[in-house]
PDB file of C-alpha atoms and ligand atoms in Angstrom:
ATOM      1  CA  MET V1204      54.133 205.431  81.198  1.00 78.00           C
ATOM      2  CA  LEU V1205      51.647 204.981  78.336  1.00 84.00           C
ATOM      3  CA  ALA V1206      54.421 204.742  75.764  1.00 90.00           C
ATOM      4  CA  LEU V1207      55.943 201.772  77.611  1.00 93.00           C
ATOM      5  CA  VAL V1208      52.842 199.591  77.194  1.00 94.00           C
ATOM      6  CA  ARG V1209      51.773 197.703  74.057  1.00 94.00           C
ATOM      7  CA  ALA V1210      49.535 194.755  74.858  1.00 96.00           C
ATOM      8  CA  GLU V1211      46.722 192.526  73.765  1.00 97.00           C
ATOM      9  CA  VAL V1212      45.596 192.151  77.384  1.00 98.00           C
ATOM     10  CA  HIS V1213      47.102 194.472  79.993  1.00 98.00           C
ATOM     11  CA  ALA V1214      46.550 194.075  83.750  1.00 98.00           C
ATOM     12  CA  ASP V1215      46.773 197.205  85.913  1.00 98.00           C
ATOM     13  CA  ILE V1216      47.284 196.056  89.499  1.00 98.00           C
ATOM     14  CA  GLY V1217      46.307 198.583  92.178  1.00 98.00           C
ATOM     15  CA  THR V1218      44.369 200.547  89.589  1.00 98.00           C
ATOM     16  CA  ASP V1219      42.611 202.955  92.019  1.00 97.00           C
ATOM     17  CA  HIS V1220      40.651 205.313  89.676  1.00 97.00           C
ATOM     18  CA  ALA V1221      41.487 203.140  86.586  1.00 98.00           C
ATOM     19  CA  ARG V1222      42.936 206.157  84.774  1.00 97.00           C
ATOM     20  CA  LEU V1223      45.775 204.153  83.222  1.00 97.00           C
ATOM     21  CA  PRO V1224      43.550 201.422  81.679  1.00 98.00           C
ATOM     22  CA  VAL V1225      41.193 204.101  80.306  1.00 98.00           C
ATOM     23  CA  ALA V1226      44.155 205.918  78.707  1.00 98.00           C
ATOM     24  CA  LEU V1227      45.611 202.644  77.360  1.00 98.00           C
ATOM     25  CA  ILE V1228      42.371 201.714  75.609  1.00 98.00           C
ATOM     26  CA  ARG V1229      41.755 205.246  74.308  1.00 98.00           C
ATOM     27  CA  SER V1230      45.280 205.461  72.886  1.00 97.00           C
ATOM     28  CA  GLY V1231      45.060 201.999  71.317  1.00 97.00           C
ATOM     29  CA  ARG V1232      48.068 200.732  73.298  1.00 97.00           C
ATOM     30  CA  ALA V1233      46.042 197.853  74.771  1.00 98.00           C
ATOM     31  CA  ARG V1234      43.151 195.951  73.207  1.00 98.00           C
ATOM     32  CA  ARG V1235      41.718 194.831  76.550  1.00 98.00           C
ATOM     33  CA  CYS V1236      42.522 195.642  80.184  1.00 98.00           C
ATOM     34  CA  VAL V1237      41.906 193.985  83.518  1.00 98.00           C
ATOM     35  CA  ALA V1238      41.943 196.576  86.310  1.00 98.00           C
ATOM     36  CA  VAL V1239      42.588 194.985  89.725  1.00 98.00           C
ATOM     37  CA  GLU V1240      41.888 196.769  92.993  1.00 98.00           C
ATOM     38  CA  LEU V1241      42.037 195.503  96.572  1.00 98.00           C
ATOM     39  CA  ASN V1242      40.123 198.182  98.462  1.00 98.00           C
ATOM     40  CA  PRO V1243      36.367 198.835  98.165  1.00 98.00           C
ATOM     41  CA  GLY V1244      36.499 202.651  97.848  1.00 98.00           C
ATOM     42  CA  PRO V1245      38.921 202.769  94.890  1.00 98.00           C
ATOM     43  CA  LEU V1246      37.244 199.673  93.404  1.00 98.00           C
ATOM     44  CA  ALA V1247      33.893 201.499  93.257  1.00 98.00           C
ATOM     45  CA  GLN V1248      35.658 204.581  91.822  1.00 98.00           C
ATOM     46  CA  ALA V1249      37.316 202.438  89.132  1.00 98.00           C
ATOM     47  CA  ARG V1250      33.953 200.912  88.164  1.00 98.00           C
ATOM     48  CA  ARG V1251      32.334 204.375  87.995  1.00 98.00           C
ATOM     49  CA  ASN V1252      35.152 205.799  85.856  1.00 98.00           C
ATOM     50  CA  VAL V1253      35.217 202.861  83.434  1.00 98.00           C
ATOM     51  CA  ALA V1254      31.425 202.992  83.013  1.00 98.00           C
ATOM     52  CA  GLY V1255      31.561 206.796  82.673  1.00 98.00           C
ATOM     53  CA  ALA V1256      34.177 206.460  79.929  1.00 98.00           C
ATOM     54  CA  GLY V1257      31.940 203.977  78.117  1.00 98.00           C
ATOM     55  CA  LEU V1258      34.704 201.358  78.167  1.00 98.00           C
ATOM     56  CA  ALA V1259      33.119 198.543  80.205  1.00 98.00           C
ATOM     57  CA  ALA V1260      33.412 196.187  77.197  1.00 98.00           C
ATOM     58  CA  GLN V1261      37.199 196.681  77.021  1.00 98.00           C
ATOM     59  CA  ILE V1262      38.112 197.148  80.704  1.00 98.00           C
ATOM     60  CA  GLU V1263      37.075 194.585  83.280  1.00 98.00           C
ATOM     61  CA  VAL V1264      37.415 195.800  86.873  1.00 98.00           C
ATOM     62  CA  ARG V1265      38.099 192.947  89.306  1.00 98.00           C
ATOM     63  CA  ALA V1266      38.341 192.938  93.085  1.00 98.00           C
ATOM     64  CA  GLY V1267      41.315 191.183  94.629  1.00 98.00           C
ATOM     65  CA  ASP V1268      44.900 191.050  95.811  1.00 98.00           C
ATOM     66  CA  GLY V1269      47.597 191.518  93.166  1.00 98.00           C
ATOM     67  CA  PHE V1270      47.501 188.924  90.380  1.00 98.00           C
ATOM     68  CA  ALA V1271      45.088 186.597  92.240  1.00 98.00           C
ATOM     69  CA  PRO V1272      42.050 187.632  90.113  1.00 98.00           C
ATOM     70  CA  LEU V1273      43.944 186.773  86.876  1.00 98.00           C
ATOM     71  CA  ARG V1274      44.208 183.364  85.195  1.00 96.00           C
ATOM     72  CA  PRO V1275      47.709 182.108  84.268  1.00 96.00           C
ATOM     73  CA  GLY V1276      48.670 183.534  80.881  1.00 94.00           C
ATOM     74  CA  GLU V1277      45.599 185.783  80.718  1.00 96.00           C
ATOM     75  CA  ALA V1278      47.570 189.061  80.510  1.00 97.00           C
ATOM     76  CA  ASP V1279      50.685 189.549  78.379  1.00 97.00           C
ATOM     77  CA  SER V1280      51.601 192.762  80.192  1.00 98.00           C
ATOM     78  CA  ALA V1281      51.010 194.379  83.599  1.00 98.00           C
ATOM     79  CA  SER V1282      51.623 197.623  85.454  1.00 98.00           C
ATOM     80  CA  LEU V1283      52.056 198.262  89.175  1.00 98.00           C
ATOM     81  CA  CYS V1284      52.239 202.005  89.796  1.00 97.00           C
ATOM     82  CA  GLY V1285      52.054 204.404  92.710  1.00 95.00           C
ATOM     83  CA  MET V1286      52.894 201.939  95.492  1.00 97.00           C
ATOM     84  CA  GLY V1287      56.008 201.401  97.600  1.00 97.00           C
ATOM     85  CA  ALA V1288      58.687 199.156  96.075  1.00 98.00           C
ATOM     86  CA  ALA V1289      58.285 196.624  98.914  1.00 98.00           C
ATOM     87  CA  THR V1290      54.525 196.360  98.254  1.00 98.00           C
ATOM     88  CA  ILE V1291      55.118 195.960  94.502  1.00 98.00           C
ATOM     89  CA  ARG V1292      57.786 193.339  95.107  1.00 98.00           C
ATOM     90  CA  GLY V1293      55.448 191.411  97.440  1.00 98.00           C
ATOM     91  CA  VAL V1294      52.726 191.368  94.767  1.00 98.00           C
ATOM     92  CA  LEU V1295      55.230 190.149  92.146  1.00 98.00           C
ATOM     93  CA  GLU V1296      56.526 187.427  94.463  1.00 97.00           C
ATOM     94  CA  ARG V1297      52.980 186.094  95.063  1.00 97.00           C
ATOM     95  CA  ALA V1298      51.962 186.254  91.383  1.00 96.00           C
ATOM     96  CA  GLY V1299      53.095 182.746  90.351  1.00 93.00           C
ATOM     97  CA  ALA V1300      51.942 181.643  86.885  1.00 94.00           C
ATOM     98  CA  ALA V1301      49.833 184.778  86.341  1.00 94.00           C
ATOM     99  CA  LEU V1302      52.990 186.911  86.045  1.00 96.00           C
ATOM    100  CA  PRO V1303      53.122 188.240  82.458  1.00 97.00           C
ATOM    101  CA  THR V1304      56.116 188.565  80.146  1.00 97.00           C
ATOM    102  CA  ARG V1305      56.206 192.359  80.284  1.00 98.00           C
ATOM    103  CA  LEU V1306      55.972 194.624  83.326  1.00 98.00           C
ATOM    104  CA  VAL V1307      55.908 198.364  83.928  1.00 98.00           C
ATOM    105  CA  LEU V1308      56.692 199.343  87.522  1.00 98.00           C
ATOM    106  CA  GLN V1309      56.507 202.794  89.080  1.00 97.00           C
ATOM    107  CA  PRO V1310      57.375 202.678  92.769  1.00 97.00           C
ATOM    108  CA  ASN V1311      56.987 205.714  95.023  1.00 94.00           C
ATOM    109  CA  ASP V1312      60.397 205.109  96.574  1.00 93.00           C
ATOM    110  CA  SER V1313      63.732 203.566  95.575  1.00 94.00           C
ATOM    111  CA  PRO V1314      63.289 200.965  92.811  1.00 97.00           C
ATOM    112  CA  GLU V1315      66.431 199.088  93.941  1.00 97.00           C
ATOM    113  CA  PRO V1316      64.478 196.100  95.435  1.00 98.00           C
ATOM    114  CA  LEU V1317      62.639 195.754  92.111  1.00 98.00           C
ATOM    115  CA  ARG V1318      65.871 195.735  90.100  1.00 98.00           C
ATOM    116  CA  VAL V1319      67.249 193.051  92.457  1.00 98.00           C
ATOM    117  CA  TRP V1320      64.028 191.017  92.043  1.00 98.00           C
ATOM    118  CA  ALA V1321      64.101 191.383  88.240  1.00 98.00           C
ATOM    119  CA  ARG V1322      67.723 190.201  87.959  1.00 97.00           C
ATOM    120  CA  ALA V1323      66.972 187.141  90.089  1.00 96.00           C
ATOM    121  CA  GLN V1324      63.741 186.273  88.229  1.00 96.00           C
ATOM    122  CA  GLY V1325      64.997 186.537  84.627  1.00 96.00           C
ATOM    123  CA  TYR V1326      63.484 189.893  83.675  1.00 98.00           C
ATOM    124  CA  HIS V1327      65.605 192.308  81.655  1.00 98.00           C
ATOM    125  CA  LEU V1328      65.266 196.086  81.802  1.00 98.00           C
ATOM    126  CA  THR V1329      64.029 197.448  78.470  1.00 97.00           C
ATOM    127  CA  ALA V1330      63.530 201.062  79.583  1.00 97.00           C
ATOM    128  CA  GLU V1331      64.020 203.267  82.632  1.00 97.00           C
ATOM    129  CA  ALA V1332      62.874 206.822  83.179  1.00 95.00           C
ATOM    130  CA  LEU V1333      62.683 209.456  85.894  1.00 94.00           C
ATOM    131  CA  THR V1334      59.382 211.249  85.376  1.00 88.00           C
ATOM    132  CA  GLU V1335      58.614 214.675  86.820  1.00 82.00           C
ATOM    133  CA  GLY V1336      55.840 214.892  89.401  1.00 78.00           C
ATOM    134  CA  TYR V1337      55.669 215.991  93.025  1.00 76.00           C
ATOM    135  CA  TRP V1338      59.156 214.499  93.055  1.00 80.00           C
ATOM    136  CA  LEU V1339      61.036 212.384  90.493  1.00 84.00           C
ATOM    137  CA  TYR V1340      59.209 209.099  89.939  1.00 89.00           C
ATOM    138  CA  PRO V1341      61.241 206.161  88.666  1.00 94.00           C
ATOM    139  CA  VAL V1342      59.629 204.001  85.983  1.00 97.00           C
ATOM    140  CA  LEU V1343      60.991 200.596  84.980  1.00 98.00           C
ATOM    141  CA  ALA V1344      59.947 198.502  81.969  1.00 98.00           C
ATOM    142  CA  LEU V1345      60.902 194.822  82.158  1.00 98.00           C
ATOM    143  CA  GLU V1346      60.687 191.850  79.837  1.00 98.00           C
ATOM    144  CA  ARG V1347      61.288 188.177  80.594  1.00 97.00           C
ATOM    145  CA  ALA V1348      64.401 186.970  78.752  1.00 97.00           C
ATOM    146  CA  GLY V1349      67.163 184.379  79.010  1.00 92.00           C
ATOM    147  CA  GLY V1350      70.632 184.888  80.499  1.00 94.00           C
ATOM    148  CA  PRO V1351      72.002 187.827  82.458  1.00 96.00           C
ATOM    149  CA  ASP V1352      70.542 191.263  81.783  1.00 98.00           C
ATOM    150  CA  PRO V1353      72.900 193.010  79.311  1.00 97.00           C
ATOM    151  CA  ALA V1354      71.861 196.405  80.724  1.00 98.00           C
ATOM    152  CA  TYR V1355      74.267 195.791  83.637  1.00 98.00           C
ATOM    153  CA  MET V1356      77.271 194.755  81.545  1.00 97.00           C
ATOM    154  CA  GLY V1357      80.385 196.795  82.282  1.00 95.00           C
ATOM    155  CA  LEU V1358      78.737 198.884  85.007  1.00 96.00           C
ATOM    156  CA  PRO V1359      79.610 198.976  88.732  1.00 96.00           C
ATOM    157  CA  LEU V1360      76.871 196.693  90.114  1.00 97.00           C
ATOM    158  CA  ALA V1361      75.954 198.525  93.343  1.00 97.00           C
ATOM    159  CA  ALA V1362      75.604 201.846  91.502  1.00 98.00           C
ATOM    160  CA  ALA V1363      73.609 200.242  88.672  1.00 98.00           C
ATOM    161  CA  ARG V1364      71.212 198.569  91.117  1.00 98.00           C
ATOM    162  CA  ARG V1365      70.781 201.791  93.095  1.00 97.00           C
ATOM    163  CA  TYR V1366      70.522 204.337  90.257  1.00 97.00           C
ATOM    164  CA  GLY V1367      69.507 202.179  87.298  1.00 98.00           C
ATOM    165  CA  PRO V1368      71.796 200.803  84.590  1.00 98.00           C
ATOM    166  CA  LEU V1369      69.931 202.434  81.690  1.00 98.00           C
ATOM    167  CA  LEU V1370      69.651 205.745  83.547  1.00 97.00           C
ATOM    168  CA  LEU V1371      73.400 205.668  84.274  1.00 97.00           C
ATOM    169  CA  ARG V1372      74.163 205.006  80.607  1.00 96.00           C
ATOM    170  CA  ALA V1373      71.837 207.844  79.529  1.00 96.00           C
ATOM    171  CA  ALA V1374      73.532 210.160  82.081  1.00 95.00           C
ATOM    172  CA  GLY V1375      70.633 212.626  82.027  1.00 94.00           C
ATOM    173  CA  ALA V1376      70.391 215.818  84.080  1.00 94.00           C
ATOM    174  CA  ALA V1377      67.782 214.387  86.495  1.00 93.00           C
ATOM    175  CA  LEU V1378      69.985 211.428  87.426  1.00 95.00           C
ATOM    176  CA  ARG V1379      73.050 213.654  87.807  1.00 96.00           C
ATOM    177  CA  GLU V1380      71.066 215.855  90.208  1.00 94.00           C
ATOM    178  CA  GLN V1381      69.907 212.803  92.165  1.00 94.00           C
ATOM    179  CA  VAL V1382      73.470 211.498  92.568  1.00 96.00           C
ATOM    180  CA  GLU V1383      74.752 214.973  93.517  1.00 96.00           C
ATOM    181  CA  ALA V1384      71.968 215.336  96.110  1.00 95.00           C
ATOM    182  CA  ASP V1385      72.920 211.931  97.574  1.00 96.00           C
ATOM    183  CA  LEU V1386      76.585 212.963  97.757  1.00 97.00           C
ATOM    184  CA  ARG V1387      75.623 216.167  99.626  1.00 97.00           C
ATOM    185  CA  ARG V1388      73.205 214.345 101.987  1.00 95.00           C
ATOM    186  CA  LEU V1389      75.422 211.342 102.750  1.00 96.00           C
ATOM    187  CA  THR V1390      78.844 212.981 103.120  1.00 93.00           C
ATOM    188  CA  PRO V1391      78.188 214.368 106.657  1.00 93.00           C
ATOM    189  CA  LEU V1392      76.424 211.131 107.727  1.00 93.00           C
ATOM    190  CA  ALA V1393      79.026 208.616 106.585  1.00 89.00           C
ATOM    191  CA  ALA V1394      81.166 207.123 109.316  1.00 86.00           C
ATOM    192  CA  PRO V1395      82.862 203.707 109.443  1.00 87.00           C
ATOM    193  CA  GLY V1396      80.289 200.900 109.847  1.00 85.00           C
ATOM    194  CA  ARG V1397      77.243 203.105 109.195  1.00 87.00           C
ATOM    195  CA  PRO V1398      74.830 202.305 106.327  1.00 87.00           C
ATOM    196  CA  ALA V1399      75.478 205.840 105.040  1.00 92.00           C
ATOM    197  CA  GLU V1400      79.121 204.918 104.448  1.00 94.00           C
ATOM    198  CA  ARG V1401      78.126 202.159 101.975  1.00 94.00           C
ATOM    199  CA  GLU V1402      75.480 204.382 100.352  1.00 95.00           C
ATOM    200  CA  LEU V1403      78.047 207.150  99.924  1.00 96.00           C
ATOM    201  CA  ALA V1404      80.486 204.706  98.310  1.00 96.00           C
ATOM    202  CA  THR V1405      77.708 203.709  95.859  1.00 97.00           C
ATOM    203  CA  ALA V1406      76.925 207.361  95.071  1.00 97.00           C
ATOM    204  CA  ARG V1407      80.639 208.036  94.487  1.00 97.00           C
ATOM    205  CA  GLU V1408      80.832 204.982  92.204  1.00 97.00           C
ATOM    206  CA  ALA V1409      77.881 206.329  90.203  1.00 97.00           C
ATOM    207  CA  TRP V1410      79.411 209.805  90.038  1.00 97.00           C
ATOM    208  CA  ALA V1411      82.736 208.421  88.828  1.00 96.00           C
ATOM    209  CA  TRP V1412      80.920 206.509  86.094  1.00 94.00           C
ATOM    210  CA  LEU V1413      78.873 209.552  85.062  1.00 94.00           C
ATOM    211  CA  ASP V1414      82.038 211.644  85.011  1.00 89.00           C
ATOM    212  CA  GLY V1415      84.157 209.236  83.069  1.00 85.00           C
ATOM    213  CA  GLY V1416      81.553 207.092  81.361  1.00 57.00           C
ATOM    214  CA  THR V1417      83.525 203.982  82.344  1.00 50.00           C
TER     215      THR V1417
HETATM  216  C1  SAM S2643      48.349 205.091  95.476  1.00 56.22           C
HETATM  217  S1  SAM S2643      47.296 204.137  94.526  1.00 56.22           S
HETATM  218  C2  SAM S2643      48.012 204.217  92.930  1.00 56.22           C
HETATM  219  C3  SAM S2643      46.956 204.198  91.885  1.00 56.22           C
HETATM  220  C4  SAM S2643      47.420 204.106  90.440  1.00 56.22           C
HETATM  221  N1  SAM S2643      48.045 202.832  90.169  1.00 56.22           N
HETATM  222  C5  SAM S2643      48.334 205.255  90.105  1.00 56.22           C
HETATM  223  O1  SAM S2643      49.526 205.043  89.883  1.00 56.22           O
HETATM  224  O2  SAM S2643      47.874 206.389  90.055  1.00 56.22           O
HETATM  225  C6  SAM S2643      47.644 202.453  94.992  1.00 56.22           C
HETATM  226  C7  SAM S2643      46.419 201.566  94.840  1.00 56.22           C
HETATM  227  O3  SAM S2643      46.813 200.205  94.958  1.00 56.22           O
HETATM  228  C8  SAM S2643      45.843 199.508  95.703  1.00 56.22           C
HETATM  229  N2  SAM S2643      46.504 198.289  96.214  1.00 56.22           N
HETATM  230  C9  SAM S2643      47.445 198.223  97.185  1.00 56.22           C
HETATM  231  N3  SAM S2643      47.846 196.951  97.361  1.00 56.22           N
HETATM  232  C10 SAM S2643      47.148 196.196  96.454  1.00 56.22           C
HETATM  233  C11 SAM S2643      47.122 194.827  96.150  1.00 56.22           C
HETATM  234  N4  SAM S2643      47.890 193.945  96.813  1.00 56.22           N
HETATM  235  N5  SAM S2643      46.306 194.390  95.171  1.00 56.22           N
HETATM  236  C12 SAM S2643      45.500 195.267  94.496  1.00 56.22           C
HETATM  237  N6  SAM S2643      45.474 196.590  94.759  1.00 56.22           N
HETATM  238  C13 SAM S2643      46.293 197.056  95.723  1.00 56.22           C
HETATM  239  C14 SAM S2643      45.395 200.513  96.745  1.00 56.22           C
HETATM  240  O4  SAM S2643      44.120 200.213  97.264  1.00 56.22           O
HETATM  241  C15 SAM S2643      45.386 201.809  95.925  1.00 56.22           C
HETATM  242  O5  SAM S2643      44.122 202.050  95.334  1.00 56.22           O
END
């Protein structure tokens, strides 16, 4: 996650304990951070941790919903980590002019709605990873750019949206295991007209691409 951020001013939305901003300042990957938190308990924890780290001059903790506490153009980069993809997408959709050029997103569930949002809003994928934790956490790095996202070129679209175009191209062991697990889970569930039938077709598309690389 850290390696994907390089910013003058980075906003961490839903910061909770503010561990990410503290690490970003300590590692020199951000010069200043704004840590935004909606709920009073985590907000107090964030303030305690930032003060305890002696970084109150570099990290400003603000109360509020999503990007609302930020001025337009104030941050050149933002992260939204550890929330459901639907929650993250809602925050992004309400951000308006405060939305920065670069984003790092780590949803707790399928990142597909975030890839769909990014394609529609002119953000290109610059990196994707599956990081080990309690389960595999997807991480997406995005940057605003013109034209269609080249990451998707030549890939089956449903499979790329579901599994990640850069992850499919990298064809790593973690993604292969995820696609195999989906094939095992969906095969007995798929019947004509069921959602599982479409999901299975997408998993098969991904598997065919991983197998043949085409
Ligand atoms: C599970 S924690 C993740 C904390 C941290 N980002 C991480 O990855 O470890 C999610 C945090 O987001 C906060 N949150 C949820 N919706 C929010 C919103 N709309 N604006 C700001 N914070 C929000 C929650 O209060 C909670 O502290």
